[in-house]
Amino acid sequence: MRKAIYAGSFDPLTNGHVDILKRGLEIFDQVILAIANNPNKKHFFDVKERIALAHQATQGLEHVVIDTFDGLLVDYAKTKNATALLRGLRAPSDFEYEFQLAMMNRRLAPQLETTFLMTGEEYFYLSSRLIKEVASFGGDVEHMVPQAVYKALQVRFGGGQT
Ligand code: ADP
């Protein structure tokens, strides 16, 4: 069974994340969407909210498991018997950081392969940070995030009712 871990903050999940997840499901038998739960990092949506949103956004997708992790990703991957880490690439600016991270993870766990998938062109400009910024000023992000995330952002920023 080819199991991959797609780890990130997903704060919040965007259509870019979902795109990478779906592409990953074409390659792997199972993808674990692993939501980072770092108590030292300030998140906009807490881990429970991010888990709930991920469940709603992936409804109907088979072979996806939603989970959280803290500590070293390679250790978590080992406990899950995963063979690969899945990462998404957007603009070239992602590359440097992702390259460093992949090399470090390879050093820590040589048998765990990092797999990069290129985002769809309609998503390459999407980031969780930008989504939050635009939503905070009342910009329309409806078609950039899953519906559940859109509603949660509306509630947070007082832009509407659910
Ligand atoms: P992090 O906390 O590592 O920044 P994110 O939740 O922002 O995590 O992203 C997790 C992974 O998804 C990363 O590999 C990131 O490059 C990728 N990603 C984020 N947004 C997109 C997008 N729009 N298209 C493709 N990949 C993306």
PDB file of C-alpha atoms and ligand atoms in Angstrom:
ATOM      1  CA  MET A   1       0.000   0.000   0.000  1.00  0.00           C
ATOM      2  CA  ARG A   2       1.490   3.316  -1.084  1.00  0.00           C
ATOM      3  CA  LYS A   3       0.748   5.823   1.592  1.00  0.00           C
ATOM      4  CA  ALA A   4       1.708   9.483   1.389  1.00  0.00           C
ATOM      5  CA  ILE A   5       1.582  12.238   3.965  1.00  0.00           C
ATOM      6  CA  TYR A   6       0.439  15.649   2.793  1.00  0.00           C
ATOM      7  CA  ALA A   7       1.445  17.845   5.713  1.00  0.00           C
ATOM      8  CA  GLY A   8       0.903  21.526   6.250  1.00  0.00           C
ATOM      9  CA  SER A   9      -0.772  24.149   8.359  1.00  0.00           C
ATOM     10  CA  PHE A  10      -3.820  24.314   6.090  1.00  0.00           C
ATOM     11  CA  ASP A  11      -4.807  27.527   7.857  1.00  0.00           C
ATOM     12  CA  PRO A  12      -7.142  27.473   6.048  1.00  0.00           C
ATOM     13  CA  LEU A  13      -7.371  24.869   3.329  1.00  0.00           C
ATOM     14  CA  THR A  14      -7.544  26.420  -0.160  1.00  0.00           C
ATOM     15  CA  ASN A  15      -8.569  25.022  -3.528  1.00  0.00           C
ATOM     16  CA  GLY A  16      -4.835  24.808  -4.269  1.00  0.00           C
ATOM     17  CA  HIS A  17      -4.401  22.354  -1.404  1.00  0.00           C
ATOM     18  CA  VAL A  18      -7.401  20.321  -2.544  1.00  0.00           C
ATOM     19  CA  ASP A  19      -5.988  20.222  -6.068  1.00  0.00           C
ATOM     20  CA  ILE A  20      -2.679  18.786  -4.835  1.00  0.00           C
ATOM     21  CA  LEU A  21      -4.551  16.306  -2.647  1.00  0.00           C
ATOM     22  CA  LYS A  22      -6.611  15.066  -5.599  1.00  0.00           C
ATOM     23  CA  ARG A  23      -3.537  14.763  -7.790  1.00  0.00           C
ATOM     24  CA  GLY A  24      -1.848  12.831  -4.997  1.00  0.00           C
ATOM     25  CA  LEU A  25      -4.774  10.417  -4.834  1.00  0.00           C
ATOM     26  CA  GLU A  26      -4.142   9.520  -8.476  1.00  0.00           C
ATOM     27  CA  ILE A  27      -0.692   8.317  -7.535  1.00  0.00           C
ATOM     28  CA  PHE A  28      -0.981   6.956  -4.005  1.00  0.00           C
ATOM     29  CA  ASP A  29      -3.357   4.398  -2.505  1.00  0.00           C
ATOM     30  CA  GLN A  30      -3.945   6.633   0.480  1.00  0.00           C
ATOM     31  CA  VAL A  31      -3.095  10.231   1.320  1.00  0.00           C
ATOM     32  CA  ILE A  32      -3.064  11.409   4.908  1.00  0.00           C
ATOM     33  CA  LEU A  33      -3.792  15.110   5.151  1.00  0.00           C
ATOM     34  CA  ALA A  34      -1.721  15.837   8.247  1.00  0.00           C
ATOM     35  CA  ILE A  35      -2.571  19.114   9.911  1.00  0.00           C
ATOM     36  CA  ALA A  36       0.303  20.604  11.868  1.00  0.00           C
ATOM     37  CA  ASN A  37      -0.571  21.216  15.470  1.00  0.00           C
ATOM     38  CA  ASN A  38       2.282  23.331  16.683  1.00  0.00           C
ATOM     39  CA  PRO A  39       1.337  24.901  20.020  1.00  0.00           C
ATOM     40  CA  ASN A  40       4.106  27.494  19.597  1.00  0.00           C
ATOM     41  CA  LYS A  41       2.697  28.745  16.303  1.00  0.00           C
ATOM     42  CA  LYS A  42      -0.237  31.112  16.253  1.00  0.00           C
ATOM     43  CA  HIS A  43      -2.921  29.849  13.929  1.00  0.00           C
ATOM     44  CA  PHE A  44      -5.931  31.691  12.617  1.00  0.00           C
ATOM     45  CA  PHE A  45      -8.163  28.624  12.816  1.00  0.00           C
ATOM     46  CA  ASP A  46      -7.367  26.332  15.713  1.00  0.00           C
ATOM     47  CA  VAL A  47      -6.569  22.718  15.052  1.00  0.00           C
ATOM     48  CA  LYS A  48     -10.112  21.493  15.766  1.00  0.00           C
ATOM     49  CA  GLU A  49     -11.544  23.970  13.273  1.00  0.00           C
ATOM     50  CA  ARG A  50      -8.964  23.028  10.658  1.00  0.00           C
ATOM     51  CA  ILE A  51      -9.771  19.344  11.120  1.00  0.00           C
ATOM     52  CA  ALA A  52     -13.515  19.989  10.784  1.00  0.00           C
ATOM     53  CA  LEU A  53     -12.996  22.121   7.672  1.00  0.00           C
ATOM     54  CA  ALA A  54     -10.745  19.481   6.119  1.00  0.00           C
ATOM     55  CA  HIS A  55     -13.393  16.808   6.720  1.00  0.00           C
ATOM     56  CA  GLN A  56     -16.063  18.947   5.082  1.00  0.00           C
ATOM     57  CA  ALA A  57     -13.850  19.908   2.162  1.00  0.00           C
ATOM     58  CA  THR A  58     -12.876  16.314   1.391  1.00  0.00           C
ATOM     59  CA  GLN A  59     -16.315  14.785   1.680  1.00  0.00           C
ATOM     60  CA  GLY A  60     -16.820  12.352  -1.177  1.00  0.00           C
ATOM     61  CA  LEU A  61     -13.092  11.859  -1.735  1.00  0.00           C
ATOM     62  CA  GLU A  62     -11.997   8.305  -1.154  1.00  0.00           C
ATOM     63  CA  HIS A  63      -8.709   7.186   0.364  1.00  0.00           C
ATOM     64  CA  VAL A  64      -8.138  10.407   2.284  1.00  0.00           C
ATOM     65  CA  VAL A  65      -7.433  10.347   5.993  1.00  0.00           C
ATOM     66  CA  ILE A  66      -7.460  13.542   8.042  1.00  0.00           C
ATOM     67  CA  ASP A  67      -5.087  13.608  10.976  1.00  0.00           C
ATOM     68  CA  THR A  68      -2.972  15.979  13.033  1.00  0.00           C
ATOM     69  CA  PHE A  69       0.628  15.755  14.046  1.00  0.00           C
ATOM     70  CA  ASP A  70       3.176  17.594  16.086  1.00  0.00           C
ATOM     71  CA  GLY A  71       6.899  17.167  16.340  1.00  0.00           C
ATOM     72  CA  LEU A  72       9.080  15.935  13.521  1.00  0.00           C
ATOM     73  CA  LEU A  73       7.244  15.087  10.331  1.00  0.00           C
ATOM     74  CA  VAL A  74       9.575  12.196   9.515  1.00  0.00           C
ATOM     75  CA  ASP A  75       8.817  10.595  12.879  1.00  0.00           C
ATOM     76  CA  TYR A  76       5.111  10.959  12.283  1.00  0.00           C
ATOM     77  CA  ALA A  77       5.491   9.470   8.795  1.00  0.00           C
ATOM     78  CA  LYS A  78       7.269   6.472  10.304  1.00  0.00           C
ATOM     79  CA  THR A  79       4.439   5.807  12.749  1.00  0.00           C
ATOM     80  CA  LYS A  80       2.029   5.808   9.794  1.00  0.00           C
ATOM     81  CA  ASN A  81       4.211   3.542   7.653  1.00  0.00           C
ATOM     82  CA  ALA A  82       4.135   6.157   4.929  1.00  0.00           C
ATOM     83  CA  THR A  83       6.505   5.812   1.991  1.00  0.00           C
ATOM     84  CA  ALA A  84       6.296   9.378   0.733  1.00  0.00           C
ATOM     85  CA  LEU A  85       5.744  12.977   1.653  1.00  0.00           C
ATOM     86  CA  LEU A  86       3.559  14.926  -0.733  1.00  0.00           C
ATOM     87  CA  ARG A  87       4.221  18.619  -1.312  1.00  0.00           C
ATOM     88  CA  GLY A  88       2.744  21.146  -3.678  1.00  0.00           C
ATOM     89  CA  LEU A  89       4.753  23.593  -5.742  1.00  0.00           C
ATOM     90  CA  ARG A  90       3.439  26.933  -6.881  1.00  0.00           C
ATOM     91  CA  ALA A  91       5.692  29.696  -8.028  1.00  0.00           C
ATOM     92  CA  PRO A  92       9.458  29.271  -8.250  1.00  0.00           C
ATOM     93  CA  SER A  93       9.625  31.059  -4.909  1.00  0.00           C
ATOM     94  CA  ASP A  94       8.367  27.870  -3.217  1.00  0.00           C
ATOM     95  CA  PHE A  95      11.260  25.926  -4.619  1.00  0.00           C
ATOM     96  CA  GLU A  96      14.118  27.066  -2.426  1.00  0.00           C
ATOM     97  CA  TYR A  97      12.349  26.378   0.846  1.00  0.00           C
ATOM     98  CA  GLU A  98      10.840  23.112  -0.377  1.00  0.00           C
ATOM     99  CA  PHE A  99      14.231  21.964  -1.650  1.00  0.00           C
ATOM    100  CA  GLN A 100      15.859  22.633   1.721  1.00  0.00           C
ATOM    101  CA  LEU A 101      13.060  20.895   3.558  1.00  0.00           C
ATOM    102  CA  ALA A 102      13.185  17.856   1.271  1.00  0.00           C
ATOM    103  CA  MET A 103      16.955  17.558   1.672  1.00  0.00           C
ATOM    104  CA  MET A 104      16.700  17.828   5.448  1.00  0.00           C
ATOM    105  CA  ASN A 105      13.944  15.219   5.570  1.00  0.00           C
ATOM    106  CA  ARG A 106      15.960  12.917   3.322  1.00  0.00           C
ATOM    107  CA  ARG A 107      18.890  13.259   5.691  1.00  0.00           C
ATOM    108  CA  LEU A 108      16.654  12.402   8.632  1.00  0.00           C
ATOM    109  CA  ALA A 109      14.778   9.585   6.889  1.00  0.00           C
ATOM    110  CA  PRO A 110      16.527   8.397   3.701  1.00  0.00           C
ATOM    111  CA  GLN A 111      13.819   5.907   2.771  1.00  0.00           C
ATOM    112  CA  LEU A 112      11.045   8.494   2.800  1.00  0.00           C
ATOM    113  CA  GLU A 113      10.718  10.119  -0.626  1.00  0.00           C
ATOM    114  CA  THR A 114       9.419  13.661  -1.039  1.00  0.00           C
ATOM    115  CA  THR A 115       7.113  13.970  -4.028  1.00  0.00           C
ATOM    116  CA  PHE A 116       6.376  17.352  -5.582  1.00  0.00           C
ATOM    117  CA  LEU A 117       3.299  17.965  -7.616  1.00  0.00           C
ATOM    118  CA  MET A 118       2.774  21.103  -9.627  1.00  0.00           C
ATOM    119  CA  THR A 119      -0.353  23.027  -8.852  1.00  0.00           C
ATOM    120  CA  GLY A 120      -3.032  23.658 -11.462  1.00  0.00           C
ATOM    121  CA  GLU A 121      -2.510  27.018 -13.206  1.00  0.00           C
ATOM    122  CA  GLU A 122      -5.733  28.379 -11.743  1.00  0.00           C
ATOM    123  CA  TYR A 123      -4.382  27.858  -8.239  1.00  0.00           C
ATOM    124  CA  PHE A 124      -0.766  28.862  -8.463  1.00  0.00           C
ATOM    125  CA  TYR A 125      -1.337  32.273  -6.868  1.00  0.00           C
ATOM    126  CA  LEU A 126      -3.337  30.918  -3.929  1.00  0.00           C
ATOM    127  CA  SER A 127      -1.910  30.858  -0.442  1.00  0.00           C
ATOM    128  CA  SER A 128      -3.622  30.606   2.926  1.00  0.00           C
ATOM    129  CA  ARG A 129      -1.996  33.874   3.981  1.00  0.00           C
ATOM    130  CA  LEU A 130      -3.319  35.814   1.008  1.00  0.00           C
ATOM    131  CA  ILE A 131      -6.780  34.294   1.338  1.00  0.00           C
ATOM    132  CA  LYS A 132      -6.999  35.487   4.945  1.00  0.00           C
ATOM    133  CA  GLU A 133      -5.738  38.927   4.019  1.00  0.00           C
ATOM    134  CA  VAL A 134      -8.190  39.369   1.154  1.00  0.00           C
ATOM    135  CA  ALA A 135     -11.087  37.956   3.170  1.00  0.00           C
ATOM    136  CA  SER A 136     -10.286  40.281   6.077  1.00  0.00           C
ATOM    137  CA  PHE A 137     -10.828  43.267   3.776  1.00  0.00           C
ATOM    138  CA  GLY A 138     -14.081  41.859   2.456  1.00  0.00           C
ATOM    139  CA  GLY A 139     -12.652  40.590  -0.840  1.00  0.00           C
ATOM    140  CA  ASP A 140     -14.490  37.752  -2.523  1.00  0.00           C
ATOM    141  CA  VAL A 141     -12.620  34.474  -2.069  1.00  0.00           C
ATOM    142  CA  GLU A 142     -15.594  32.201  -2.681  1.00  0.00           C
ATOM    143  CA  HIS A 143     -14.090  30.425  -5.670  1.00  0.00           C
ATOM    144  CA  MET A 144     -10.642  30.105  -4.154  1.00  0.00           C
ATOM    145  CA  VAL A 145     -11.465  27.953  -1.138  1.00  0.00           C
ATOM    146  CA  PRO A 146     -13.809  25.042  -0.363  1.00  0.00           C
ATOM    147  CA  GLN A 147     -17.352  26.156   0.501  1.00  0.00           C
ATOM    148  CA  ALA A 148     -16.983  25.241   4.174  1.00  0.00           C
ATOM    149  CA  VAL A 149     -13.852  27.388   4.438  1.00  0.00           C
ATOM    150  CA  TYR A 150     -15.592  30.264   2.698  1.00  0.00           C
ATOM    151  CA  LYS A 151     -18.406  30.133   5.238  1.00  0.00           C
ATOM    152  CA  ALA A 152     -15.981  29.921   8.158  1.00  0.00           C
ATOM    153  CA  LEU A 153     -14.128  32.989   6.855  1.00  0.00           C
ATOM    154  CA  GLN A 154     -17.400  34.876   6.514  1.00  0.00           C
ATOM    155  CA  VAL A 155     -18.275  34.057  10.107  1.00  0.00           C
ATOM    156  CA  ARG A 156     -14.821  35.113  11.305  1.00  0.00           C
ATOM    157  CA  PHE A 157     -14.760  38.370   9.442  1.00  0.00           C
ATOM    158  CA  GLY A 158     -18.420  39.121   9.972  1.00  0.00           C
ATOM    159  CA  GLY A 159     -19.080  39.275   6.268  1.00  0.00           C
ATOM    160  CA  GLY A 160     -22.205  37.193   6.234  1.00  0.00           C
ATOM    161  CA  GLN A 161     -24.309  34.607   7.915  1.00  0.00           C
ATOM    162  CA  THR A 162     -24.219  30.848   7.545  1.00  0.00           C
TER     163      THR A 162
HETATM  164  P1  ADP B   1       3.027  25.235   5.420  1.00  0.00           P
HETATM  165  O1  ADP B   1       2.560  25.310   6.812  1.00  0.00           O
HETATM  166  O2  ADP B   1       4.098  24.200   5.151  1.00  0.00           O
HETATM  167  O3  ADP B   1       3.270  26.560   4.756  1.00  0.00           O
HETATM  168  P2  ADP B   1       0.633  24.997   3.840  1.00  0.00           P
HETATM  169  O4  ADP B   1      -0.560  24.476   4.511  1.00  0.00           O
HETATM  170  O5  ADP B   1       0.601  26.432   3.470  1.00  0.00           O
HETATM  171  O6  ADP B   1       1.832  24.560   4.708  1.00  0.00           O
HETATM  172  O7  ADP B   1       0.934  24.155   2.537  1.00  0.00           O
HETATM  173  C1  ADP B   1       1.153  22.785   2.548  1.00  0.00           C
HETATM  174  C2  ADP B   1       1.691  22.364   1.198  1.00  0.00           C
HETATM  175  O8  ADP B   1       0.769  22.752   0.179  1.00  0.00           O
HETATM  176  C3  ADP B   1       3.016  22.982   0.789  1.00  0.00           C
HETATM  177  O9  ADP B   1       3.746  22.012   0.067  1.00  0.00           O
HETATM  178  C4  ADP B   1       2.627  24.114  -0.105  1.00  0.00           C
HETATM  179  O10 ADP B   1       3.651  24.414  -1.031  1.00  0.00           O
HETATM  180  C5  ADP B   1       1.433  23.507  -0.799  1.00  0.00           C
HETATM  181  N1  ADP B   1       0.514  24.520  -1.330  1.00  0.00           N
HETATM  182  C6  ADP B   1      -0.059  25.547  -0.682  1.00  0.00           C
HETATM  183  N2  ADP B   1      -0.857  26.274  -1.498  1.00  0.00           N
HETATM  184  C7  ADP B   1      -0.775  25.677  -2.725  1.00  0.00           C
HETATM  185  C8  ADP B   1      -1.319  25.956  -4.004  1.00  0.00           C
HETATM  186  N3  ADP B   1      -2.113  27.018  -4.225  1.00  0.00           N
HETATM  187  N4  ADP B   1      -1.011  25.124  -5.003  1.00  0.00           N
HETATM  188  C9  ADP B   1      -0.180  24.088  -4.789  1.00  0.00           C
HETATM  189  N5  ADP B   1       0.385  23.781  -3.635  1.00  0.00           N
HETATM  190  C10 ADP B   1       0.108  24.557  -2.593  1.00  0.00           C
END
